[in-house]
Amino acid sequence: MDSPTSPGDSSTARIVARTSMMDSIRACGLSGLAGVRIDKEDLRRRLLIPQYLRLAMLDSIKKKDVDGGDQHFQICSEDVRSPESPMVVFINPRSGGRHGPVLKERLQQLISEEQVFDLQDVKPHEFVRYGLGCLEKWGDNGDICAKETRESIRVVVAGGDGTVGWVLGCLGELYQKGREPVPPVAIIPLGTGNDLSRSFGWGGSFPSIAWKAAIKRTLLRATTGPIARLDSWHVFVQMPGGEVVDPPYSLKATEECSLDRTLEIDGDVPDKVNYYDGVFYNYFSIGMDAQVAYGFHHLRNEKPYLAQGPISNKIIYSGYSCTQGWFLTPCMSDPGLRGLKNILKMYVKKVNCSEWEQVPIPKSVRAIVCLNLHNYGSGRNPWGNLKPEYLEKRGFVEAHADDGLLEIFGLKQGWHASFVMVELISAKHIAQAASIRLEIRGGNWKDAFMQMDGEPWKQPLSADYSTYVEIKRVPFQSLMISDYRGFTLIYDFGFSDFPVFGALLNQTTEALIEAPVSLTVDSL
């Protein structure tokens, strides 16, 4: 029987998810060394917003009032021009081993203090409502410089996937309120997995060698990179009375939940119902992988000295996964380790179809992932590059981040996940869907574990009433700046002879190859 995966199938438009040596080279700031030297002052001229606008935006944000910067107002004269590519940067100083403060200082030198926002001080929704609102007001009042700056401004986010999603979500307010254009977003990867960053060509980690020059190149490429589109997905949770334990930032309590009423709810609805909603860009998952992520996050919060960067995070995460029954604990010894089929029903709407269809859950599956990007788990591609004949046989289409579909796959246990993550096999393909509903009822399970874009939570379950999770596509797409320049270099670390431990070895080796211990310009 032919394999459904075709390793050789590729194109320049396709995002290659496998961790590559090019990621490591670019992470070290060595990509493009043969190119023309970037002049600091020329770069600054491209990015620097005129002083009166910078100060007006900052005052408006501080006062939380679009009129807060009126004292700086002036009609743009001939000698005050809008920059070629105005840019603001958001930095999460808590991401990626605390590189934020050093990076913040460097970026302020390259651009200006007023255009670099520490997310501990300035929240992205404040920038959207008051900073951009200030530019819009002045543009409407006849300030051409403010109008042109607002129309061409771009955003760079220095942080992990969660930080990027936070900024993208706040920029989404502009669509909802008809305040277009929406600024596109580039990424400086400071997180652990950085799958969003990998998906749009910005690499898998913060540069550790020649990083000052690398930051200049990143800013320059952010001014000229092509714009790509990214789907985002709305998650609604309806649950019996009670509260989600430790909900992530991306999941908010709400007064009501708009579940699709064309699919009837089985059984009784409790008198008290709680609702939550949130948005994800990369993936939503339920099951064992989310349980491991939940435990890892709590361990990191309790012992923050362990979280010193991607290297230690990946090693600890890999070790922690071995302690949760993901590999060795027999399923029959603990109801919490049985397959999701025992607690879960899944319904999907396929593309261009208005009817819900129930999809059977394979008995052996212990984690289900709904994936939007090609990248998952620090650059892996568990869905795989599938052959056209297999796609046709299963009724699938080629996966893209802007196709309005989620790829749904299952992981059986740690051993299966290891094979999948080193891409010896594909994951258990379940469905492609434009909308998804999960119905979960506890029984012997007291709670389930869920996560979206790396933010996990523990969801309490009831034996008498169902919890519903519904996933729908957000009606507008986010704009991303791509840093792909027409080349792809894949480097396999070669642990196919050790499939059982392949995933753990790959993650650990990837972490070590990114460490600034011996990799130098001369050695390359």
mmCIF file of C-alpha atoms in Angstrom, residues 2-253:
data_model
loop_
_atom_site.group_PDB
_atom_site.id
_atom_site.type_symbol
_atom_site.label_atom_id
_atom_site.label_comp_id
_atom_site.label_asym_id
_atom_site.label_seq_id
_atom_site.Cartn_x
_atom_site.Cartn_y
_atom_site.Cartn_z
ATOM 1 C CA ASP A 2 1.368 3.405 -0.953
ATOM 2 C CA SER A 3 2.190 5.842 1.776
ATOM 3 C CA PRO A 4 -0.199 8.829 1.986
ATOM 4 C CA THR A 5 2.794 11.100 2.512
ATOM 5 C CA SER A 6 4.897 12.348 -0.335
ATOM 6 C CA PRO A 7 8.172 13.795 1.054
ATOM 7 C CA GLY A 8 9.269 15.053 -2.332
ATOM 8 C CA ASP A 9 6.163 17.067 -3.116
ATOM 9 C CA SER A 10 6.884 20.749 -2.568
ATOM 10 C CA SER A 11 6.617 24.197 -4.096
ATOM 11 C CA THR A 12 7.912 27.643 -3.291
ATOM 12 C CA ALA A 13 4.422 28.642 -2.149
ATOM 13 C CA ARG A 14 4.215 25.815 0.346
ATOM 14 C CA ILE A 15 5.439 26.413 3.880
ATOM 15 C CA VAL A 16 7.986 23.765 4.805
ATOM 16 C CA ALA A 17 7.357 22.840 8.389
ATOM 17 C CA ARG A 18 10.339 20.649 9.171
ATOM 18 C CA THR A 19 12.979 22.268 11.335
ATOM 19 C CA SER A 20 15.796 23.191 8.983
ATOM 20 C CA MET A 21 19.423 24.085 9.181
ATOM 21 C CA MET A 22 18.455 27.359 7.522
ATOM 22 C CA ASP A 23 16.376 28.136 10.642
ATOM 23 C CA SER A 24 19.458 27.621 12.768
ATOM 24 C CA ILE A 25 21.658 29.715 10.485
ATOM 25 C CA ARG A 26 19.128 32.523 10.359
ATOM 26 C CA ALA A 27 18.581 32.295 14.121
ATOM 27 C CA CYS A 28 22.266 32.956 14.566
ATOM 28 C CA GLY A 29 22.035 36.068 12.439
ATOM 29 C CA LEU A 30 24.133 34.613 9.619
ATOM 30 C CA SER A 31 21.561 34.614 6.828
ATOM 31 C CA GLY A 32 22.412 37.093 4.130
ATOM 32 C CA LEU A 33 25.989 37.788 5.291
ATOM 33 C CA ALA A 34 27.014 38.115 1.683
ATOM 34 C CA GLY A 35 24.469 40.867 1.126
ATOM 35 C CA VAL A 36 24.926 44.594 1.211
ATOM 36 C CA ARG A 37 25.667 46.126 4.589
ATOM 37 C CA ILE A 38 22.637 47.851 6.088
ATOM 38 C CA ASP A 39 23.291 51.451 7.011
ATOM 39 C CA LYS A 40 21.812 52.278 10.411
ATOM 40 C CA GLU A 41 20.878 55.854 9.527
ATOM 41 C CA ASP A 42 19.272 54.861 6.240
ATOM 42 C CA LEU A 43 17.210 52.234 8.046
ATOM 43 C CA ARG A 44 16.177 54.782 10.651
ATOM 44 C CA ARG A 45 14.987 57.189 7.944
ATOM 45 C CA ARG A 46 12.802 54.445 6.484
ATOM 46 C CA LEU A 47 11.129 53.642 9.807
ATOM 47 C CA LEU A 48 11.105 56.841 11.873
ATOM 48 C CA ILE A 49 7.698 58.453 12.340
ATOM 49 C CA PRO A 50 7.891 62.277 12.586
ATOM 50 C CA GLN A 51 8.438 63.418 16.148
ATOM 51 C CA TYR A 52 5.173 65.314 16.577
ATOM 52 C CA LEU A 53 3.196 62.223 15.539
ATOM 53 C CA ARG A 54 5.245 59.896 17.764
ATOM 54 C CA LEU A 55 4.668 62.102 20.790
ATOM 55 C CA ALA A 56 0.977 62.576 19.994
ATOM 56 C CA MET A 57 0.427 58.814 19.691
ATOM 57 C CA LEU A 58 2.282 58.144 22.930
ATOM 58 C CA ASP A 59 0.339 60.794 24.857
ATOM 59 C CA SER A 60 -2.949 59.480 23.486
ATOM 60 C CA ILE A 61 -2.044 55.957 24.628
ATOM 61 C CA LYS A 62 -0.934 57.113 28.085
ATOM 62 C CA LYS A 63 -4.103 59.179 28.605
ATOM 63 C CA LYS A 64 -6.313 56.558 26.906
ATOM 64 C CA ASP A 65 -7.839 59.329 24.840
ATOM 65 C CA VAL A 66 -7.509 59.990 21.093
ATOM 66 C CA ASP A 67 -7.465 63.694 21.948
ATOM 67 C CA GLY A 68 -4.624 63.230 24.430
ATOM 68 C CA GLY A 69 -1.940 64.369 21.981
ATOM 69 C CA ASP A 70 -3.676 67.457 20.602
ATOM 70 C CA GLN A 71 -0.970 69.748 21.949
ATOM 71 C CA HIS A 72 1.424 68.306 19.329
ATOM 72 C CA PHE A 73 -0.910 68.958 16.392
ATOM 73 C CA GLN A 74 0.386 70.686 13.315
ATOM 74 C CA ILE A 75 -0.510 70.588 9.640
ATOM 75 C CA CYS A 76 2.192 68.652 7.820
ATOM 76 C CA SER A 77 4.468 71.065 5.967
ATOM 77 C CA GLU A 78 6.883 70.463 3.076
ATOM 78 C CA ASP A 79 9.809 69.683 5.366
ATOM 79 C CA VAL A 80 7.896 67.066 7.411
ATOM 80 C CA ARG A 81 7.246 63.952 5.367
ATOM 81 C CA SER A 82 5.851 60.569 6.255
ATOM 82 C CA PRO A 83 8.476 57.803 6.333
ATOM 83 C CA GLU A 84 8.763 55.211 3.590
ATOM 84 C CA SER A 85 7.731 52.407 5.942
ATOM 85 C CA PRO A 86 6.612 53.592 9.411
ATOM 86 C CA MET A 87 6.915 50.848 11.977
ATOM 87 C CA VAL A 88 6.122 50.104 15.616
ATOM 88 C CA VAL A 89 7.467 47.190 17.653
ATOM 89 C CA PHE A 90 5.847 45.316 20.553
ATOM 90 C CA ILE A 91 8.171 43.407 22.890
ATOM 91 C CA ASN A 92 7.224 40.797 25.456
ATOM 92 C CA PRO A 93 10.155 40.907 27.905
ATOM 93 C CA ARG A 94 8.995 37.657 29.512
ATOM 94 C CA SER A 95 9.359 35.590 26.342
ATOM 95 C CA GLY A 96 12.329 33.529 25.240
ATOM 96 C CA GLY A 97 14.704 33.573 28.193
ATOM 97 C CA ARG A 98 14.158 37.224 29.024
ATOM 98 C CA HIS A 99 15.887 38.671 25.934
ATOM 99 C CA GLY A 100 13.303 41.445 25.822
ATOM 100 C CA PRO A 101 15.143 44.185 27.771
ATOM 101 C CA VAL A 102 18.319 43.883 25.683
ATOM 102 C CA LEU A 103 16.343 43.772 22.462
ATOM 103 C CA LYS A 104 14.217 46.724 23.541
ATOM 104 C CA GLU A 105 17.301 48.876 24.063
ATOM 105 C CA ARG A 106 18.702 47.920 20.659
ATOM 106 C CA LEU A 107 15.425 48.641 18.862
ATOM 107 C CA GLN A 108 15.091 52.027 20.554
ATOM 108 C CA GLN A 109 18.545 52.872 19.204
ATOM 109 C CA LEU A 110 17.553 51.787 15.699
ATOM 110 C CA ILE A 111 14.153 53.495 15.601
ATOM 111 C CA SER A 112 13.021 55.604 18.561
ATOM 112 C CA GLU A 113 11.840 55.120 22.128
ATOM 113 C CA GLU A 114 8.281 56.138 21.234
ATOM 114 C CA GLN A 115 7.926 53.446 18.551
ATOM 115 C CA VAL A 116 9.030 50.509 20.728
ATOM 116 C CA PHE A 117 6.352 49.341 23.174
ATOM 117 C CA ASP A 118 7.005 47.110 26.164
ATOM 118 C CA LEU A 119 3.868 44.980 26.534
ATOM 119 C CA GLN A 120 4.094 45.325 30.294
ATOM 120 C CA ASP A 121 3.538 49.063 29.873
ATOM 121 C CA VAL A 122 1.480 49.415 26.672
ATOM 122 C CA LYS A 123 -1.145 46.845 25.713
ATOM 123 C CA PRO A 124 -1.816 46.282 22.008
ATOM 124 C CA HIS A 125 -5.504 47.199 22.313
ATOM 125 C CA GLU A 126 -4.448 50.575 23.745
ATOM 126 C CA PHE A 127 -2.258 51.170 20.696
ATOM 127 C CA VAL A 128 -5.119 50.197 18.381
ATOM 128 C CA ARG A 129 -7.760 52.321 20.079
ATOM 129 C CA TYR A 130 -5.767 55.407 21.003
ATOM 130 C CA GLY A 131 -2.477 55.414 19.054
ATOM 131 C CA LEU A 132 -3.951 54.554 15.665
ATOM 132 C CA GLY A 133 -7.092 56.467 16.598
ATOM 133 C CA CYS A 134 -4.974 59.592 17.044
ATOM 134 C CA LEU A 135 -3.486 59.195 13.546
ATOM 135 C CA GLU A 136 -6.928 58.600 12.051
ATOM 136 C CA LYS A 137 -8.343 61.704 13.705
ATOM 137 C CA TRP A 138 -5.529 63.911 12.456
ATOM 138 C CA GLY A 139 -5.690 62.378 8.992
ATOM 139 C CA ASP A 140 -9.404 63.179 8.828
ATOM 140 C CA ASN A 141 -8.578 66.748 9.884
ATOM 141 C CA GLY A 142 -6.290 67.246 6.898
ATOM 142 C CA ASP A 143 -2.867 66.172 8.170
ATOM 143 C CA ILE A 144 -1.455 64.362 5.119
ATOM 144 C CA CYS A 145 1.560 63.088 7.054
ATOM 145 C CA ALA A 146 -0.693 61.461 9.692
ATOM 146 C CA LYS A 147 -2.924 59.985 6.977
ATOM 147 C CA GLU A 148 -0.032 58.457 5.021
ATOM 148 C CA THR A 149 1.603 57.134 8.202
ATOM 149 C CA ARG A 150 -1.627 55.451 9.277
ATOM 150 C CA GLU A 151 -2.142 53.856 5.874
ATOM 151 C CA SER A 152 1.387 52.428 5.556
ATOM 152 C CA ILE A 153 2.287 51.558 9.173
ATOM 153 C CA ARG A 154 3.592 48.043 9.894
ATOM 154 C CA VAL A 155 3.959 46.142 13.166
ATOM 155 C CA VAL A 156 6.752 43.890 14.433
ATOM 156 C CA VAL A 157 6.104 41.584 17.396
ATOM 157 C CA ALA A 158 9.050 40.318 19.458
ATOM 158 C CA GLY A 159 7.682 37.370 21.424
ATOM 159 C CA GLY A 160 6.306 33.861 21.209
ATOM 160 C CA ASP A 161 3.221 32.576 19.408
ATOM 161 C CA GLY A 162 0.948 33.637 22.257
ATOM 162 C CA THR A 163 2.230 37.205 22.107
ATOM 163 C CA VAL A 164 1.813 37.339 18.327
ATOM 164 C CA GLY A 165 -1.748 36.036 18.653
ATOM 165 C CA TRP A 166 -2.505 38.668 21.304
ATOM 166 C CA VAL A 167 -1.409 41.465 18.969
ATOM 167 C CA LEU A 168 -3.226 39.968 15.971
ATOM 168 C CA GLY A 169 -6.411 39.683 18.014
ATOM 169 C CA CYS A 170 -6.270 43.339 19.010
ATOM 170 C CA LEU A 171 -5.599 44.420 15.425
ATOM 171 C CA GLY A 172 -8.721 42.448 14.510
ATOM 172 C CA GLU A 173 -10.759 45.185 16.216
ATOM 173 C CA LEU A 174 -9.977 47.355 13.191
ATOM 174 C CA TYR A 175 -11.870 44.961 10.913
ATOM 175 C CA GLN A 176 -14.829 44.817 13.271
ATOM 176 C CA LYS A 177 -15.124 48.590 13.446
ATOM 177 C CA GLY A 178 -14.424 49.305 9.780
ATOM 178 C CA ARG A 179 -11.111 51.046 10.504
ATOM 179 C CA GLU A 180 -9.078 49.612 7.673
ATOM 180 C CA PRO A 181 -6.354 49.251 6.506
ATOM 181 C CA VAL A 182 -5.103 46.805 9.118
ATOM 182 C CA PRO A 183 -1.315 46.874 9.683
ATOM 183 C CA PRO A 184 0.491 43.662 8.666
ATOM 184 C CA VAL A 185 2.669 41.908 11.246
ATOM 185 C CA ALA A 186 6.257 40.590 11.192
ATOM 186 C CA ILE A 187 7.846 38.506 13.958
ATOM 187 C CA ILE A 188 11.053 38.396 15.987
ATOM 188 C CA PRO A 189 10.800 34.896 17.550
ATOM 189 C CA LEU A 190 11.341 34.886 21.320
ATOM 190 C CA GLY A 191 9.145 31.934 22.287
ATOM 191 C CA THR A 192 9.792 28.211 22.640
ATOM 192 C CA GLY A 193 8.047 26.721 19.592
ATOM 193 C CA ASN A 194 7.623 29.834 17.424
ATOM 194 C CA ASP A 195 5.470 27.986 14.896
ATOM 195 C CA LEU A 196 3.820 31.168 13.631
ATOM 196 C CA SER A 197 7.257 32.655 13.085
ATOM 197 C CA ARG A 198 8.466 29.566 11.234
ATOM 198 C CA SER A 199 5.341 29.521 9.072
ATOM 199 C CA PHE A 200 6.061 32.952 7.640
ATOM 200 C CA GLY A 201 9.816 32.613 7.285
ATOM 201 C CA TRP A 202 11.067 34.460 10.380
ATOM 202 C CA GLY A 203 12.900 31.473 11.861
ATOM 203 C CA GLY A 204 12.601 29.340 14.942
ATOM 204 C CA SER A 205 14.528 31.231 17.622
ATOM 205 C CA PHE A 206 16.038 34.512 18.754
ATOM 206 C CA PRO A 207 19.461 35.106 17.168
ATOM 207 C CA SER A 208 22.370 34.290 19.429
ATOM 208 C CA ILE A 209 25.297 35.246 17.190
ATOM 209 C CA ALA A 210 25.663 38.574 15.371
ATOM 210 C CA TRP A 211 22.223 39.391 16.739
ATOM 211 C CA LYS A 212 22.579 43.166 16.387
ATOM 212 C CA ALA A 213 23.078 42.876 12.642
ATOM 213 C CA ALA A 214 20.302 40.291 12.467
ATOM 214 C CA ILE A 215 17.841 42.713 14.078
ATOM 215 C CA LYS A 216 18.662 45.323 11.437
ATOM 216 C CA ARG A 217 18.050 42.775 8.691
ATOM 217 C CA THR A 218 14.753 41.762 10.295
ATOM 218 C CA LEU A 219 13.540 45.358 10.384
ATOM 219 C CA LEU A 220 14.588 45.933 6.786
ATOM 220 C CA ARG A 221 12.855 42.786 5.581
ATOM 221 C CA ALA A 222 9.757 43.752 7.547
ATOM 222 C CA THR A 223 9.544 46.916 5.438
ATOM 223 C CA THR A 224 9.656 45.104 2.102
ATOM 224 C CA GLY A 225 8.313 41.590 2.762
ATOM 225 C CA PRO A 226 5.223 40.466 0.839
ATOM 226 C CA ILE A 227 1.873 40.263 2.631
ATOM 227 C CA ALA A 228 0.317 36.841 3.323
ATOM 228 C CA ARG A 229 -3.066 35.990 4.797
ATOM 229 C CA LEU A 230 -3.772 33.923 7.899
ATOM 230 C CA ASP A 231 -7.047 32.378 9.046
ATOM 231 C CA SER A 232 -8.025 32.685 12.675
ATOM 232 C CA TRP A 233 -10.545 30.570 14.545
ATOM 233 C CA HIS A 234 -13.101 31.461 17.191
ATOM 234 C CA VAL A 235 -13.558 28.971 20.056
ATOM 235 C CA PHE A 236 -16.816 28.924 22.045
ATOM 236 C CA VAL A 237 -17.121 26.874 25.240
ATOM 237 C CA GLN A 238 -20.481 26.147 26.867
ATOM 238 C CA MET A 239 -20.235 24.253 30.133
ATOM 239 C CA PRO A 240 -22.370 23.361 33.156
ATOM 240 C CA GLY A 241 -22.217 25.788 36.092
ATOM 241 C CA GLY A 242 -18.706 26.112 37.460
ATOM 242 C CA GLU A 243 -15.559 27.825 36.327
ATOM 243 C CA VAL A 244 -12.694 26.892 34.053
ATOM 244 C CA VAL A 245 -9.632 26.195 36.148
ATOM 245 C CA ASP A 246 -6.835 28.637 35.342
ATOM 246 C CA PRO A 247 -8.201 29.846 32.007
ATOM 247 C CA PRO A 248 -5.490 31.169 29.688
ATOM 248 C CA TYR A 249 -5.336 34.808 28.664
ATOM 249 C CA SER A 250 -6.840 33.948 25.289
ATOM 250 C CA LEU A 251 -10.006 32.451 26.837
ATOM 251 C CA LYS A 252 -12.466 34.974 28.294
ATOM 252 C CA ALA A 253 -15.722 34.576 30.210
#
